[in-house]
Amino acid sequence: MEEKDDEGESVCRPVQPEGLFMRVKKNSIPRCFSTRLLTRFSLSPSFLSQDIRNTVGNIPMEWYQDYPHIGYNLDGKKIFKPIRNKDELDEFLDKMENPDYWRTVHDKTTASDIRLSDEQVDLVHRLQKGQFGDVNFNEYEPSVDFFTNEVMIHPVTNRPQDKRSFIPSLIEKEKVSKLVHAIKMGWIKPRKPKETTPQYYDLWAKEDPNAILGRHKMHVPAPKMRLPGHEESYNPPPEYLLTEEERMAWEQQDAEDRKLPFLPQKHSCLRAVPAFSRFIHERFERCLDLYLCPRQRKMRVNVNPEDLIPKLPKPKDLQPFPTTMSLVYIGHSSLVRSISASPTGQWLVSGSDDCTVRFWEVNTGRCMKTLEVGGAVKSVAWNPNPAVCLVAVESTVLLLNPGLGDRLVVSSTDQLITSYEPPEEDKEQAVTWALSEGPEHDNGHRLTLTHPKAVKQVVWHGKGDYLASVMPDNSSNLQVLIHQVSKRRTQNPFRKNKGLVQCVSFHPLRPYFFVATQRYVRVYNLIKQELTKKLMTNCKWISSMAIHPGGDNLICGSYDCRLAWFDLDLSTKPYKMLRHHKKALRGVAYHKHYPLFASGADDGSVIICHGMVYNDLLQNPLIVPVKVLKGHQITHDLGVLDVTFHPTQPWVFSSGADATIRLFT
Amino acid sequence: MGGLQKKKYERGSATNYITRNKARKKLQLSLADFRRLCILKGIYPHEPKHKKKVNKGSTAPRTFYLFKDIRFLLHEPIVRKFREYKVFVRKLRKAYGKAEWTGVERLRDNKPGYKLDHIIKERYPTFIDALRDIDDALSMCFLFSTFARTGKCHVQTITLCRRLTVEWMNYVVTSRSLRKVFLSIKGIYYQAEVLGQLITWLVPYQFAHDHPTDVDYRVMATFTEMYTTLFGFINFRLYQTLNLVYPPKLDSKAESELKAEHEEDYAMDSESYLEKLSALSASLARVVATAEEEENQLDLFPTEGENMQAREKEQKEQEAQKRLFEGLKFFLNREVPRESLAFILRCFGAEVSWDKSLCIGGTYEVTDETITHQIVDRPDMDKQYINRYYIQPQWVFDSVNAQMRLPVEDYFLGTTLPPHLSPFVEEKDGDYVPPEKLKLMALQRGEKPGKSRAELDSEEEDEEEEDEEEEEEDDEEEDDVDDEELTEEKNLKKMEGTRVTPGKVKPWETGSVGNKVRLEQEEKAEEKRLAIMMMKKKEKYLYDKIMFGKKRTTREVSSLRCAPAKPTRHITCHHSKVQT
């Protein structure tokens, strides 16, 4: 068959005209033969007479665009272009008028129109149909076999077979050996058999309790997703919908800060509910939580808050203590820095920034006496000796005889001052003692101790003969002075500066002396002249200090709102730290007889606590706050400046920055 | 005293933890593989107590794993499979590069795969453990089954998820274990009680997903891989407990019924079977053809007394809930979510059908006269049958949550629906309870709902008013006389509108009794204040925190109570007719 095809083709080939170059559109009807159709019929006899064949060959004719001629004929003469090119109108007229228009073809090489003859048109038609160009060609001639189809006994050729057809192929051998080697080495594996076990089966058919590993006990199962509340409903109750402001706030919040991760929405019917746009996100975040979050068991504290409140004895059972404000002592015109009650409890002395010291009768609130001293009064202290009446007032420390009350007491006081006999040899002292005379003496001034520096605090010893004054100074050892009134002697007990001294105090019974610096309280033995104890207050800055009349306990108020109770027998650390006040503490005080102590602070309140100290050493002191007393107004951010108890009654005095003194009973 | 010097960070917590990168190196895995392994094995990071010690003095943020966990991973056979797969991919790429097509084919035939059966068994040694952890698996599979079959993950995964979820839904229908349903804006929540475990899952609404670009689908796919394995085993086991054939087959009776219809032109036989299963309208075939479940009576233990009675009562209620829609015939209109409603209704014993063109498996036509309810979600219907209720889909959900058939009047065609409440909220005392819930609870107790919502509101507002007034008077208790006077006053006020009322009677002026009570209260408050002062620092902190939380909740409740939207709540009349 193949050969026959070959033959057919070879027969066909010469029929096609040499160099025939025709492009005819398949669907175009013959009437509209384009003039662009290029033909070059050499065989047509009708053209022989006027043979103007171009000799330029098969070249793009636009090369001759700029020349008047278009090529050369067989004789070597120029073939000139027609003078006038046909334009569209000519074309149209031609199309309308020329009956042979459909068989006219424009020859680009000669720039002439050629009318096709009948044979040529016929040829074109045949070619269009896919027939052979030659009319006489028979395409179905009977085929003649080159070889016979019968099997012959003799070979066609006599050539012997190759040697390689007898011996095994080397290439194949190489390939096979490679495969064998690969199989041997395990590089090629046999095809895996298909899995026959079902995909799912009863995995937990044999639940073996021993199979539970130790890890399962440690395993923290992932917490379940939070269940939705009403606000997530597609149709929530209207109170769960956000208002306009809430919605704005929600939109402005960061995604992490939002309480709800979505905006509650209301849809009138289920049909109107759209897809939730963050659905895949939320699922993905859950996945991340599951494998990225460390898991921890958090013990939730499940206590009743009422159980946390300590059970204290009722304040009612701890009476008496001051509960109500009963008297206000008005008269000062500036902050009342310090107050002190007389040992009998009949009088009260107060010192103020308006440079006066006032004496009050406690029961009536009447100002008995006003003394002008030349400067702001920082501290006043009434002599604890009931037989003598001396008040130490500072700036320069003044000893006053108020001249109030019992005549005997007044005279005995004066006698104490006058009975002084100067010693034989005069010693150089840190302060100068000067006796007051004239009008000053009549006012009550008795002695003036001129200190080298400003005095901040004065304090009497329990017996009433010794007096300590504090002159805070960071850079010298002259900060504390102890004076003896009967001998008019002064001594400086400390040789070294241990820090800025805030306040000092005498032990009520034993010869101990307490010195509070900024953060520590040092206890000195005055007889042995040595340091006995150093109390760590854990405060930033001590403001005031008071010693229990028993002498074994001490309270310290500090500017960082704390009150530290020390049990001196127990430890050098505070037994209890009370943070009752909101602002800096200014004054603390113990009652002489009742188990009470008070603290006054800048928040304008005085807090009375019950502080029972037992004789039994094994029992710790009982501290119960019993009353918060309010009354002082806060002026210039200062509230209560000093507190002191009445010596016999459960009453407390407090002086404040609002220039008043108040008595709470 | 001699001995070697102790080196830092060579004992104690520093050796108990390992950073992620070190763990990865130890296992010789890429980060992606390590992540996959952790997901499959359920290993999560640990937060050490002293980060600086563990981090060898540095405070750089690092992820720590327990060293024990990583050692545990070392023995995992799947790690080898991961490496094998890596090699396989390399070989395949090489074969492609060299155009060795036979080699490619051979490699393809021997593609390494792995099974997760042993991991599932190891992570969940007992069936109940597995069941407890199935919430996420369910939600994930339901999500994946709604994905389009293009792009984001393998088609096999999607079809497998679909198959498993259909199996699950069929199980829930057969065991009637659905308890609560909730239409949220995210999707539909379902809660079922399976073998005593409460299982909650979320199904998105049937919409095409807008796939986000910031989500790593590989992580999700790994989780899904694990979940499908777990889920399949659980399904198998659950089917076994109910004596059902697994993989599920339709009842022969039901199958023949369904066959009668012209489904040849619907889909191929293999495909339409899953569709028929997912239609949920027919019951499943059992291994042993038994009659309906026999009721096994709960044994009585007389010693337990009240507890026992309560349990019995609960049991009864549950049984009643299972038969909630029994005997009702529903027809679903085409605009309602067919699958979810069919699932819920079938779970409670109703018969469901839908239009034939909507889905395969509809058993009766709209024209059926015995249909009792038609679920419709459009404002109006042209042709209505007089002997059936036309209700909105929320009725079904609310009824299921209320464990009773609610009156249908609120849910009629075109009416404004009452709010849809979450059944998962359990109000403690002090929490805000929406008025609808109060009404529902009254209904459940058997009281006739005489009050309308507006009345309920106003009543509550009255209470609030009273509260406020009490607050005004410093929260003190009043004696009876005062109370009466006050109420009289209030009545007067109400009757006469804006008239000036006589001055309020202060209790401490009127009687010494009230004074005493007040004093006593004040004293108590003072005592408490003083006691709080004496609290230890630690306890005070805790106390403050608790009180802060309490205050916040009360603030929230009060803000809900006087929400501005409340007065505009519409008023509807309620008939006390209860449908039976």
PDB file of N, CA and C in Angstrom, chain A residues 19-58:
ATOM      1  N   GLY A  19       5.865  26.367 -10.598  1.00  0.00           N
ATOM      2  CA  GLY A  19       5.857  27.769 -10.171  1.00  0.00           C
ATOM      3  C   GLY A  19       4.469  28.324 -10.017  1.00  0.00           C
ATOM      4  N   LEU A  20       3.462  27.496 -10.105  1.00  0.00           N
ATOM      5  CA  LEU A  20       2.108  28.013  -9.908  1.00  0.00           C
ATOM      6  C   LEU A  20       1.940  28.403  -8.448  1.00  0.00           C
ATOM      7  N   PHE A  21       1.557  29.603  -8.257  1.00  0.00           N
ATOM      8  CA  PHE A  21       1.444  30.101  -6.887  1.00  0.00           C
ATOM      9  C   PHE A  21       0.084  30.743  -6.747  1.00  0.00           C
ATOM     10  N   MET A  22      -0.810  29.945  -6.274  1.00  0.00           N
ATOM     11  CA  MET A  22      -2.163  30.464  -6.205  1.00  0.00           C
ATOM     12  C   MET A  22      -2.693  30.356  -4.788  1.00  0.00           C
ATOM     13  N   ARG A  23      -3.356  31.383  -4.405  1.00  0.00           N
ATOM     14  CA  ARG A  23      -4.077  31.291  -3.131  1.00  0.00           C
ATOM     15  C   ARG A  23      -5.524  31.657  -3.407  1.00  0.00           C
ATOM     16  N   VAL A  24      -6.340  30.685  -3.243  1.00  0.00           N
ATOM     17  CA  VAL A  24      -7.753  30.956  -3.461  1.00  0.00           C
ATOM     18  C   VAL A  24      -8.480  30.653  -2.158  1.00  0.00           C
ATOM     19  N   LYS A  25      -9.265  31.615  -1.785  1.00  0.00           N
ATOM     20  CA  LYS A  25     -10.008  31.366  -0.545  1.00  0.00           C
ATOM     21  C   LYS A  25     -11.005  30.269  -0.770  1.00  0.00           C
ATOM     22  N   LYS A  26     -11.093  29.377   0.210  1.00  0.00           N
ATOM     23  CA  LYS A  26     -11.945  28.197   0.067  1.00  0.00           C
ATOM     24  C   LYS A  26     -13.373  28.592  -0.203  1.00  0.00           C
ATOM     25  N   ASN A  27     -13.897  29.534   0.528  1.00  0.00           N
ATOM     26  CA  ASN A  27     -15.324  29.800   0.476  1.00  0.00           C
ATOM     27  C   ASN A  27     -15.709  30.874  -0.543  1.00  0.00           C
ATOM     28  N   SER A  28     -14.715  31.510  -1.078  1.00  0.00           N
ATOM     29  CA  SER A  28     -15.063  32.639  -1.944  1.00  0.00           C
ATOM     30  C   SER A  28     -15.684  32.142  -3.244  1.00  0.00           C
ATOM     31  N   ILE A  29     -16.676  32.825  -3.686  1.00  0.00           N
ATOM     32  CA  ILE A  29     -17.294  32.431  -4.959  1.00  0.00           C
ATOM     33  C   ILE A  29     -16.437  32.971  -6.091  1.00  0.00           C
ATOM     34  N   PRO A  30     -16.433  32.315  -7.236  1.00  0.00           N
ATOM     35  CA  PRO A  30     -15.526  32.704  -8.307  1.00  0.00           C
ATOM     36  C   PRO A  30     -15.780  34.122  -8.794  1.00  0.00           C
ATOM     37  N   ARG A  31     -16.990  34.620  -8.658  1.00  0.00           N
ATOM     38  CA  ARG A  31     -17.279  35.953  -9.163  1.00  0.00           C
ATOM     39  C   ARG A  31     -16.432  37.022  -8.458  1.00  0.00           C
ATOM     40  N   CYS A  32     -16.030  36.772  -7.313  1.00  0.00           N
ATOM     41  CA  CYS A  32     -15.305  37.806  -6.584  1.00  0.00           C
ATOM     42  C   CYS A  32     -13.828  37.476  -6.485  1.00  0.00           C
ATOM     43  N   PHE A  33     -13.298  36.997  -7.513  1.00  0.00           N
ATOM     44  CA  PHE A  33     -11.858  36.753  -7.497  1.00  0.00           C
ATOM     45  C   PHE A  33     -11.126  38.021  -7.156  1.00  0.00           C
ATOM     46  N   SER A  34     -10.312  37.920  -6.194  1.00  0.00           N
ATOM     47  CA  SER A  34      -9.606  39.142  -5.816  1.00  0.00           C
ATOM     48  C   SER A  34      -8.554  39.455  -6.861  1.00  0.00           C
ATOM     49  N   THR A  35      -8.350  40.690  -7.059  1.00  0.00           N
ATOM     50  CA  THR A  35      -7.332  41.084  -8.013  1.00  0.00           C
ATOM     51  C   THR A  35      -5.954  40.830  -7.473  1.00  0.00           C
ATOM     52  N   ARG A  36      -5.928  40.590  -6.186  1.00  0.00           N
ATOM     53  CA  ARG A  36      -4.637  40.331  -5.591  1.00  0.00           C
ATOM     54  C   ARG A  36      -4.136  38.931  -5.928  1.00  0.00           C
ATOM     55  N   LEU A  37      -5.073  38.132  -6.447  1.00  0.00           N
ATOM     56  CA  LEU A  37      -4.692  36.766  -6.793  1.00  0.00           C
ATOM     57  C   LEU A  37      -3.535  36.800  -7.764  1.00  0.00           C
ATOM     58  N   LEU A  38      -2.535  36.108  -7.356  1.00  0.00           N
ATOM     59  CA  LEU A  38      -1.328  36.200  -8.172  1.00  0.00           C
ATOM     60  C   LEU A  38      -1.242  34.992  -9.104  1.00  0.00           C
ATOM     61  N   THR A  39      -1.129  35.214 -10.304  1.00  0.00           N
ATOM     62  CA  THR A  39      -1.031  34.070 -11.232  1.00  0.00           C
ATOM     63  C   THR A  39       0.130  34.298 -12.181  1.00  0.00           C
ATOM     64  N   ARG A  40       0.626  33.225 -12.553  1.00  0.00           N
ATOM     65  CA  ARG A  40       1.671  33.328 -13.575  1.00  0.00           C
ATOM     66  C   ARG A  40       1.542  32.078 -14.448  1.00  0.00           C
ATOM     67  N   PHE A  41       0.739  32.181 -15.447  1.00  0.00           N
ATOM     68  CA  PHE A  41       0.512  31.020 -16.305  1.00  0.00           C
ATOM     69  C   PHE A  41       1.426  31.097 -17.497  1.00  0.00           C
ATOM     70  N   SER A  42       2.290  30.207 -17.540  1.00  0.00           N
ATOM     71  CA  SER A  42       3.240  30.246 -18.647  1.00  0.00           C
ATOM     72  C   SER A  42       2.732  29.455 -19.849  1.00  0.00           C
ATOM     73  N   LEU A  43       1.790  28.556 -19.513  1.00  0.00           N
ATOM     74  CA  LEU A  43       1.430  27.627 -20.566  1.00  0.00           C
ATOM     75  C   LEU A  43       0.364  28.173 -21.515  1.00  0.00           C
ATOM     76  N   SER A  44      -0.316  29.199 -20.995  1.00  0.00           N
ATOM     77  CA  SER A  44      -1.465  29.648 -21.780  1.00  0.00           C
ATOM     78  C   SER A  44      -1.019  30.200 -23.151  1.00  0.00           C
ATOM     79  N   PRO A  45      -1.513  29.654 -24.265  1.00  0.00           N
ATOM     80  CA  PRO A  45      -1.064  30.109 -25.588  1.00  0.00           C
ATOM     81  C   PRO A  45      -1.554  31.501 -25.915  1.00  0.00           C
ATOM     82  N   SER A  46      -2.664  31.867 -25.288  1.00  0.00           N
ATOM     83  CA  SER A  46      -3.220  33.174 -25.644  1.00  0.00           C
ATOM     84  C   SER A  46      -2.307  34.298 -25.204  1.00  0.00           C
ATOM     85  N   PHE A  47      -1.481  34.029 -24.225  1.00  0.00           N
ATOM     86  CA  PHE A  47      -0.590  35.087 -23.745  1.00  0.00           C
ATOM     87  C   PHE A  47       0.700  35.179 -24.518  1.00  0.00           C
ATOM     88  N   LEU A  48       0.991  34.131 -25.323  1.00  0.00           N
ATOM     89  CA  LEU A  48       2.307  34.065 -25.957  1.00  0.00           C
ATOM     90  C   LEU A  48       2.536  35.240 -26.890  1.00  0.00           C
ATOM     91  N   SER A  49       1.449  35.657 -27.541  1.00  0.00           N
ATOM     92  CA  SER A  49       1.600  36.735 -28.517  1.00  0.00           C
ATOM     93  C   SER A  49       2.065  38.019 -27.828  1.00  0.00           C
ATOM     94  N   GLN A  50       1.491  38.321 -26.721  1.00  0.00           N
ATOM     95  CA  GLN A  50       1.907  39.556 -26.018  1.00  0.00           C
ATOM     96  C   GLN A  50       2.625  39.180 -24.717  1.00  0.00           C
ATOM     97  N   ASP A  51       3.704  38.484 -24.856  1.00  0.00           N
ATOM     98  CA  ASP A  51       4.393  37.956 -23.664  1.00  0.00           C
ATOM     99  C   ASP A  51       5.153  39.080 -22.962  1.00  0.00           C
ATOM    100  N   ILE A  52       4.659  39.516 -21.897  1.00  0.00           N
ATOM    101  CA  ILE A  52       5.376  40.542 -21.147  1.00  0.00           C
ATOM    102  C   ILE A  52       5.801  39.963 -19.788  1.00  0.00           C
ATOM    103  N   ARG A  53       6.332  38.751 -19.810  1.00  0.00           N
ATOM    104  CA  ARG A  53       6.712  38.147 -18.540  1.00  0.00           C
ATOM    105  C   ARG A  53       7.828  38.911 -17.871  1.00  0.00           C
ATOM    106  N   ASN A  54       7.689  39.102 -16.651  1.00  0.00           N
ATOM    107  CA  ASN A  54       8.705  39.822 -15.870  1.00  0.00           C
ATOM    108  C   ASN A  54       9.827  38.866 -15.497  1.00  0.00           C
ATOM    109  N   THR A  55      11.029  39.354 -15.489  1.00  0.00           N
ATOM    110  CA  THR A  55      12.144  38.460 -15.214  1.00  0.00           C
ATOM    111  C   THR A  55      12.753  38.703 -13.830  1.00  0.00           C
ATOM    112  N   VAL A  56      12.117  39.543 -13.027  1.00  0.00           N
ATOM    113  CA  VAL A  56      12.776  39.849 -11.738  1.00  0.00           C
ATOM    114  C   VAL A  56      12.714  38.682 -10.749  1.00  0.00           C
ATOM    115  N   GLY A  57      11.860  37.725 -11.047  1.00  0.00           N
ATOM    116  CA  GLY A  57      11.800  36.562 -10.140  1.00  0.00           C
ATOM    117  C   GLY A  57      10.811  36.787  -9.010  1.00  0.00           C
ATOM    118  N   ASN A  58      10.844  35.865  -8.068  1.00  0.00           N
ATOM    119  CA  ASN A  58       9.870  35.904  -6.976  1.00  0.00           C
ATOM    120  C   ASN A  58      10.397  36.824  -5.866  1.00  0.00           C
TER     121      ASN A  58
END
